[in-house]
PDB file of C-alpha atoms in Angstrom:
ATOM      1  CA  MET A   1       0.000   0.000   0.000  1.00 45.00           C
ATOM      2  CA  LYS A   2       2.813   2.385   0.851  1.00 46.00           C
ATOM      3  CA  ARG A   3       4.465   1.809  -2.510  1.00 48.00           C
ATOM      4  CA  ILE A   4       1.202   2.418  -4.335  1.00 46.00           C
ATOM      5  CA  TYR A   5       0.589   5.626  -2.386  1.00 42.00           C
ATOM      6  CA  PHE A   6       4.113   6.874  -3.025  1.00 40.00           C
ATOM      7  CA  SER A   7       3.792   6.165  -6.734  1.00 43.00           C
ATOM      8  CA  ALA A   8       0.488   7.994  -6.961  1.00 44.00           C
ATOM      9  CA  ALA A   9       1.770  10.988  -4.991  1.00 45.00           C
ATOM     10  CA  THR A  10       4.929  11.405  -7.006  1.00 44.00           C
ATOM     11  CA  PRO A  11       4.444  14.001  -9.759  1.00 47.00           C
ATOM     12  CA  ASN A  12       5.014  12.860 -13.314  1.00 47.00           C
ATOM     13  CA  PHE A  13       7.475  15.458 -14.590  1.00 45.00           C
ATOM     14  CA  PRO A  14       7.192  16.193 -18.317  1.00 55.00           C
ATOM     15  CA  LEU A  15      10.793  15.367 -19.208  1.00 54.00           C
ATOM     16  CA  LYS A  16      10.408  16.368 -22.855  1.00 54.00           C
ATOM     17  CA  SER A  17       9.036  19.776 -21.856  1.00 55.00           C
ATOM     18  CA  ILE A  18      11.960  20.359 -19.503  1.00 56.00           C
ATOM     19  CA  LYS A  19      14.479  19.438 -22.209  1.00 56.00           C
ATOM     20  CA  LYS A  20      12.710  21.715 -24.665  1.00 60.00           C
ATOM     21  CA  GLU A  21      12.734  24.609 -22.200  1.00 57.00           C
ATOM     22  CA  LEU A  22      16.452  24.149 -21.516  1.00 60.00           C
ATOM     23  CA  ALA A  23      17.125  24.052 -25.257  1.00 65.00           C
ATOM     24  CA  ASN A  24      15.151  27.287 -25.720  1.00 68.00           C
ATOM     25  CA  LYS A  25      17.148  28.999 -22.978  1.00 83.00           C
ATOM     26  CA  GLY A  26      20.377  27.749 -24.526  1.00 87.00           C
ATOM     27  CA  THR A  27      19.343  29.176 -27.890  1.00 90.00           C
ATOM     28  CA  LEU A  28      18.504  32.518 -26.257  1.00 93.00           C
ATOM     29  CA  LEU A  29      21.904  32.653 -24.565  1.00 94.00           C
ATOM     30  CA  LEU A  30      23.633  31.768 -27.837  1.00 95.00           C
ATOM     31  CA  LEU A  31      21.800  34.462 -29.811  1.00 96.00           C
ATOM     32  CA  THR A  32      22.402  37.023 -27.057  1.00 96.00           C
ATOM     33  CA  GLY A  33      26.100  36.200 -27.140  1.00 96.00           C
ATOM     34  CA  ILE A  34      26.151  36.592 -30.918  1.00 97.00           C
ATOM     35  CA  LEU A  35      24.481  40.015 -30.648  1.00 96.00           C
ATOM     36  CA  LEU A  36      27.021  41.123 -28.030  1.00 96.00           C
ATOM     37  CA  VAL A  37      29.894  39.924 -30.227  1.00 96.00           C
ATOM     38  CA  GLY A  38      28.382  41.950 -33.054  1.00 95.00           C
ATOM     39  CA  MET A  39      28.256  45.020 -30.818  1.00 93.00           C
ATOM     40  CA  VAL A  40      31.901  44.614 -29.835  1.00 93.00           C
ATOM     41  CA  CYS A  41      32.879  44.311 -33.509  1.00 92.00           C
ATOM     42  CA  GLY A  42      30.786  47.395 -34.268  1.00 88.00           C
ATOM     43  CA  VAL A  43      32.414  49.441 -31.507  1.00 88.00           C
ATOM     44  CA  LEU A  44      35.871  48.435 -32.734  1.00 88.00           C
ATOM     45  CA  SER A  45      34.893  49.427 -36.265  1.00 84.00           C
ATOM     46  CA  ALA A  46      33.463  52.774 -35.166  1.00 77.00           C
ATOM     47  CA  LYS A  47      36.839  54.510 -35.505  1.00 73.00           C
ATOM     48  CA  CYS A  48      36.550  53.998 -39.270  1.00 71.00           C
ATOM     49  CA  ALA A  49      32.978  55.332 -39.423  1.00 63.00           C
ATOM     50  CA  ASP A  50      31.768  58.877 -39.988  1.00 62.00           C
ATOM     51  CA  GLU A  51      28.425  60.658 -40.202  1.00 61.00           C
ATOM     52  CA  SER A  52      27.934  59.633 -43.828  1.00 63.00           C
ATOM     53  CA  VAL A  53      28.203  55.962 -42.827  1.00 61.00           C
ATOM     54  CA  LEU A  54      25.597  56.452 -40.101  1.00 61.00           C
ATOM     55  CA  SER A  55      23.292  58.145 -42.584  1.00 60.00           C
ATOM     56  CA  LYS A  56      23.524  55.150 -44.931  1.00 60.00           C
ATOM     57  CA  LEU A  57      22.823  52.701 -42.097  1.00 59.00           C
ATOM     58  CA  ASP A  58      20.068  54.767 -40.497  1.00 57.00           C
ATOM     59  CA  PHE A  59      17.194  52.957 -42.252  1.00 52.00           C
ATOM     60  CA  LEU A  60      18.362  49.707 -40.612  1.00 56.00           C
ATOM     61  CA  PHE A  61      19.395  50.900 -37.163  1.00 56.00           C
ATOM     62  CA  ALA A  62      17.842  54.370 -36.670  1.00 55.00           C
ATOM     63  CA  SER A  63      21.327  55.156 -35.418  1.00 53.00           C
ATOM     64  CA  ASN A  64      21.999  58.636 -36.769  1.00 52.00           C
ATOM     65  CA  PHE A  65      21.183  60.684 -33.678  1.00 58.00           C
ATOM     66  CA  GLU A  66      21.948  63.975 -35.437  1.00 57.00           C
ATOM     67  CA  LEU A  67      19.220  63.364 -38.024  1.00 54.00           C
ATOM     68  CA  ARG A  68      16.661  63.099 -35.208  1.00 60.00           C
ATOM     69  CA  GLU A  69      16.926  66.774 -34.325  1.00 60.00           C
ATOM     70  CA  GLY A  70      14.015  68.738 -35.712  1.00 63.00           C
ATOM     71  CA  GLN A  71      12.015  65.646 -36.717  1.00 73.00           C
ATOM     72  CA  THR A  72       8.425  65.153 -35.617  1.00 80.00           C
ATOM     73  CA  MET A  73       7.461  62.506 -33.078  1.00 85.00           C
ATOM     74  CA  LEU A  74       5.702  60.466 -35.747  1.00 88.00           C
ATOM     75  CA  THR A  75       8.780  60.505 -37.991  1.00 86.00           C
ATOM     76  CA  ILE A  76      11.027  59.361 -35.154  1.00 84.00           C
ATOM     77  CA  PHE A  77       8.596  56.580 -34.221  1.00 90.00           C
ATOM     78  CA  ALA A  78       8.230  55.429 -37.840  1.00 88.00           C
ATOM     79  CA  ALA A  79      12.006  55.373 -38.411  1.00 85.00           C
ATOM     80  CA  SER A  80      12.652  53.423 -35.208  1.00 87.00           C
ATOM     81  CA  LEU A  81       9.838  50.943 -35.861  1.00 91.00           C
ATOM     82  CA  THR A  82      10.938  50.410 -39.467  1.00 89.00           C
ATOM     83  CA  SER A  83      14.515  49.650 -38.403  1.00 87.00           C
ATOM     84  CA  VAL A  84      13.445  46.863 -36.018  1.00 92.00           C
ATOM     85  CA  PHE A  85      10.586  45.644 -38.244  1.00 93.00           C
ATOM     86  CA  LEU A  86      13.018  44.784 -41.051  1.00 92.00           C
ATOM     87  CA  PHE A  87      14.918  42.474 -38.719  1.00 94.00           C
ATOM     88  CA  LEU A  88      11.730  40.901 -37.358  1.00 95.00           C
ATOM     89  CA  LEU A  89      10.442  40.325 -40.887  1.00 95.00           C
ATOM     90  CA  ALA A  90      13.755  38.703 -41.821  1.00 95.00           C
ATOM     91  CA  GLY A  91      13.437  36.462 -38.746  1.00 95.00           C
ATOM     92  CA  VAL A  92       9.944  35.360 -39.800  1.00 95.00           C
ATOM     93  CA  LEU A  93      11.093  34.613 -43.349  1.00 94.00           C
ATOM     94  CA  MET A  94      14.108  32.683 -42.060  1.00 94.00           C
ATOM     95  CA  GLY A  95      11.714  30.509 -40.079  1.00 93.00           C
ATOM     96  CA  LEU A  96       9.925  29.597 -43.297  1.00 91.00           C
ATOM     97  CA  SER A  97      13.137  28.269 -44.834  1.00 89.00           C
ATOM     98  CA  VAL A  98      14.772  24.904 -44.202  1.00 85.00           C
ATOM     99  CA  TRP A  99      18.090  26.794 -44.011  1.00 87.00           C
ATOM    100  CA  GLY A 100      16.749  29.263 -41.449  1.00 87.00           C
ATOM    101  CA  SER A 101      18.183  27.496 -38.414  1.00 86.00           C
ATOM    102  CA  ILE A 102      21.666  27.907 -39.934  1.00 90.00           C
ATOM    103  CA  PHE A 103      21.537  31.497 -41.198  1.00 92.00           C
ATOM    104  CA  THR A 104      19.217  33.139 -38.653  1.00 94.00           C
ATOM    105  CA  PRO A 105      22.057  33.904 -36.151  1.00 93.00           C
ATOM    106  CA  VAL A 106      23.371  36.398 -38.718  1.00 95.00           C
ATOM    107  CA  LEU A 107      20.454  38.702 -37.805  1.00 95.00           C
ATOM    108  CA  PRO A 108      21.394  39.408 -34.161  1.00 96.00           C
ATOM    109  CA  PHE A 109      25.044  39.755 -35.163  1.00 96.00           C
ATOM    110  CA  PHE A 110      24.235  42.336 -37.827  1.00 93.00           C
ATOM    111  CA  ARG A 111      21.856  44.138 -35.457  1.00 92.00           C
ATOM    112  CA  GLY A 112      24.538  44.239 -32.764  1.00 93.00           C
ATOM    113  CA  PHE A 113      27.164  45.412 -35.242  1.00 91.00           C
ATOM    114  CA  GLY A 114      25.067  48.408 -36.330  1.00 86.00           C
ATOM    115  CA  LEU A 115      24.241  49.385 -32.774  1.00 88.00           C
ATOM    116  CA  GLY A 116      27.903  49.026 -31.823  1.00 88.00           C
ATOM    117  CA  VAL A 117      29.018  51.311 -34.664  1.00 85.00           C
ATOM    118  CA  SER A 118      26.562  54.045 -33.679  1.00 82.00           C
ATOM    119  CA  SER A 119      27.428  53.722 -29.967  1.00 83.00           C
ATOM    120  CA  GLY A 120      31.172  53.745 -30.565  1.00 83.00           C
ATOM    121  CA  PHE A 121      30.953  56.751 -32.871  1.00 79.00           C
ATOM    122  CA  LEU A 122      28.857  58.579 -30.294  1.00 79.00           C
ATOM    123  CA  TYR A 123      31.400  57.931 -27.532  1.00 82.00           C
ATOM    124  CA  ALA A 124      34.389  58.834 -29.687  1.00 77.00           C
ATOM    125  CA  SER A 125      32.883  62.056 -31.059  1.00 74.00           C
ATOM    126  CA  TYR A 126      31.209  63.555 -27.985  1.00 76.00           C
ATOM    127  CA  SER A 127      33.062  62.113 -24.993  1.00 79.00           C
ATOM    128  CA  TRP A 128      31.020  62.185 -21.762  1.00 79.00           C
ATOM    129  CA  LYS A 129      28.102  63.962 -23.452  1.00 79.00           C
ATOM    130  CA  GLY A 130      27.936  61.122 -25.934  1.00 78.00           C
ATOM    131  CA  VAL A 131      27.899  58.588 -23.098  1.00 82.00           C
ATOM    132  CA  LEU A 132      25.105  60.484 -21.334  1.00 85.00           C
ATOM    133  CA  PHE A 133      23.081  60.831 -24.539  1.00 82.00           C
ATOM    134  CA  HIS A 134      23.482  57.132 -25.283  1.00 81.00           C
ATOM    135  CA  LEU A 135      22.456  56.002 -21.788  1.00 84.00           C
ATOM    136  CA  ALA A 136      19.497  58.370 -21.433  1.00 85.00           C
ATOM    137  CA  VAL A 137      18.107  58.557 -24.963  1.00 84.00           C
ATOM    138  CA  MET A 138      19.207  55.594 -27.067  1.00 85.00           C
ATOM    139  CA  LEU A 139      19.894  52.684 -24.708  1.00 88.00           C
ATOM    140  CA  PRO A 140      16.335  51.851 -23.493  1.00 90.00           C
ATOM    141  CA  GLY A 141      14.990  51.521 -27.035  1.00 90.00           C
ATOM    142  CA  MET A 142      18.102  49.637 -28.138  1.00 91.00           C
ATOM    143  CA  VAL A 143      17.717  47.076 -25.349  1.00 93.00           C
ATOM    144  CA  LEU A 144      14.034  46.430 -26.081  1.00 94.00           C
ATOM    145  CA  SER A 145      14.537  46.239 -29.840  1.00 94.00           C
ATOM    146  CA  SER A 146      17.483  43.873 -29.346  1.00 95.00           C
ATOM    147  CA  ILE A 147      15.315  41.623 -27.164  1.00 96.00           C
ATOM    148  CA  ALA A 148      12.709  41.584 -29.938  1.00 96.00           C
ATOM    149  CA  VAL A 149      15.329  40.646 -32.560  1.00 96.00           C
ATOM    150  CA  ILE A 150      16.738  37.857 -30.361  1.00 96.00           C
ATOM    151  CA  LEU A 151      13.273  36.417 -29.672  1.00 96.00           C
ATOM    152  CA  SER A 152      12.398  36.611 -33.361  1.00 96.00           C
ATOM    153  CA  ALA A 153      15.613  34.816 -34.288  1.00 96.00           C
ATOM    154  CA  ARG A 154      14.931  32.079 -31.731  1.00 95.00           C
ATOM    155  CA  GLU A 155      11.402  31.523 -33.024  1.00 94.00           C
ATOM    156  CA  GLY A 156      12.712  31.506 -36.597  1.00 94.00           C
ATOM    157  CA  MET A 157      15.304  28.844 -35.744  1.00 93.00           C
ATOM    158  CA  ARG A 158      12.753  26.729 -33.872  1.00 92.00           C
ATOM    159  CA  PHE A 159      10.138  26.891 -36.611  1.00 93.00           C
ATOM    160  CA  SER A 160      12.723  26.199 -39.332  1.00 92.00           C
ATOM    161  CA  LYS A 161      13.731  23.011 -37.511  1.00 89.00           C
ATOM    162  CA  GLU A 162      10.096  21.951 -37.160  1.00 88.00           C
ATOM    163  CA  LEU A 163       9.452  22.681 -40.826  1.00 87.00           C
ATOM    164  CA  THR A 164      12.525  20.710 -41.874  1.00 85.00           C
ATOM    165  CA  SER A 165      11.561  17.786 -39.650  1.00 81.00           C
ATOM    166  CA  ALA A 166       8.011  17.699 -41.024  1.00 78.00           C
ATOM    167  CA  SER A 167       9.149  18.041 -44.642  1.00 71.00           C
ATOM    168  CA  PHE A 168      12.049  15.628 -44.891  1.00 69.00           C
ATOM    169  CA  SER A 169      11.374  12.973 -42.240  1.00 60.00           C
ATOM    170  CA  PHE A 170       9.491   9.817 -43.113  1.00 54.00           C
ATOM    171  CA  GLY A 171       7.827   6.961 -41.300  1.00 51.00           C
ATOM    172  CA  LYS A 172       7.959   6.848 -37.531  1.00 51.00           C
ATOM    173  CA  GLY A 173      10.654   9.509 -37.403  1.00 51.00           C
ATOM    174  CA  ARG A 174       8.481  12.077 -39.148  1.00 53.00           C
ATOM    175  CA  GLY A 175       8.120  15.237 -37.081  1.00 54.00           C
ATOM    176  CA  ALA A 176       4.825  16.838 -36.146  1.00 59.00           C
ATOM    177  CA  SER A 177       3.320  19.440 -38.429  1.00 68.00           C
ATOM    178  CA  PRO A 178       4.590  22.953 -37.646  1.00 71.00           C
ATOM    179  CA  ALA A 179       2.286  25.022 -35.433  1.00 84.00           C
ATOM    180  CA  TRP A 180       1.637  27.889 -37.849  1.00 88.00           C
ATOM    181  CA  LYS A 181      -0.881  29.658 -35.638  1.00 90.00           C
ATOM    182  CA  ASP A 182       1.468  29.558 -32.643  1.00 93.00           C
ATOM    183  CA  TYR A 183       4.319  30.886 -34.801  1.00 94.00           C
ATOM    184  CA  LEU A 184       2.274  33.832 -36.052  1.00 93.00           C
ATOM    185  CA  ILE A 185       0.946  34.678 -32.575  1.00 95.00           C
ATOM    186  CA  LYS A 186       4.420  34.663 -31.040  1.00 95.00           C
ATOM    187  CA  ASN A 187       5.789  36.871 -33.796  1.00 95.00           C
ATOM    188  CA  GLY A 188       2.849  39.231 -33.287  1.00 96.00           C
ATOM    189  CA  ILE A 189       3.834  39.548 -29.618  1.00 96.00           C
ATOM    190  CA  ILE A 190       7.466  40.114 -30.604  1.00 96.00           C
ATOM    191  CA  LEU A 191       6.393  42.835 -33.033  1.00 96.00           C
ATOM    192  CA  THR A 192       4.535  44.485 -30.135  1.00 96.00           C
ATOM    193  CA  ILE A 193       7.797  44.527 -28.170  1.00 96.00           C
ATOM    194  CA  GLY A 194       9.443  46.195 -31.166  1.00 95.00           C
ATOM    195  CA  ALA A 195       6.674  48.796 -31.276  1.00 96.00           C
ATOM    196  CA  VAL A 196       7.143  49.521 -27.558  1.00 96.00           C
ATOM    197  CA  ALA A 197      10.877  49.949 -28.201  1.00 94.00           C
ATOM    198  CA  ALA A 198      10.087  52.458 -30.963  1.00 92.00           C
ATOM    199  CA  LEU A 199       7.706  54.265 -28.590  1.00 94.00           C
ATOM    200  CA  PHE A 200      10.439  54.535 -25.946  1.00 92.00           C
ATOM    201  CA  ASP A 201      12.820  55.815 -28.613  1.00 89.00           C
ATOM    202  CA  MET A 202      10.336  58.460 -29.722  1.00 90.00           C
ATOM    203  CA  LEU A 203       9.468  59.673 -26.223  1.00 91.00           C
ATOM    204  CA  LEU A 204      13.037  59.804 -24.921  1.00 88.00           C
ATOM    205  CA  THR A 205      14.303  61.525 -28.053  1.00 85.00           C
ATOM    206  CA  THR A 206      11.526  64.122 -27.868  1.00 85.00           C
ATOM    207  CA  LEU A 207      11.914  64.773 -24.143  1.00 85.00           C
ATOM    208  CA  LEU A 208      15.671  64.544 -23.634  1.00 80.00           C
ATOM    209  CA  ALA A 209      17.489  65.129 -26.934  1.00 71.00           C
ATOM    210  CA  GLY A 210      17.108  68.896 -26.576  1.00 69.00           C
ATOM    211  CA  ILE A 211      18.265  68.853 -22.951  1.00 74.00           C
ATOM    212  CA  ILE A 212      21.334  66.703 -23.593  1.00 69.00           C
ATOM    213  CA  ALA A 213      22.610  68.750 -26.526  1.00 60.00           C
ATOM    214  CA  LEU A 214      25.563  67.274 -28.405  1.00 55.00           C
TER     215      LEU A 214
END
């Protein structure tokens, strides 16, 4: 009786769910590390950059802080949202490719590289004022948008693996059909995070850019 009671009282841990959760966290850590490596490379490359380079990269990173002066709130929001949306869209499209799990990590690296270039140029050109401007105005939006890009890349890698498993596996080893609805819902949530990042960028630029004059 005691053995039966003990067996019934012992929780049945979902081992597969635990392994999946650990794998997801490992992927997040990997993609975060790749983004940070990209930022370091961008900072090191900033000494070769100038304002014209930032202007050319602005549509991807909304990094040219000097172009923000005199712009309307809507323009700032649209520019910031567009810069992160392009990366999120690329993450979604990568997830729809069987090669997505291999090439998706390029996205956080490239995102980190662009942010590193703009940050390094800001520090080098404006000294402590550049540091203050970066911390107060640019950093909050950068952190949120980077989180969105990392989450999008993770979902793209996961869905690409599921799609590959369902497409090229046969017999008993055939993977389950990809959860399209779940994929779209998660990416919708990630896009919301990107929109919040753009909102932070707009508000902080409008409120503080004039106070912390470069």
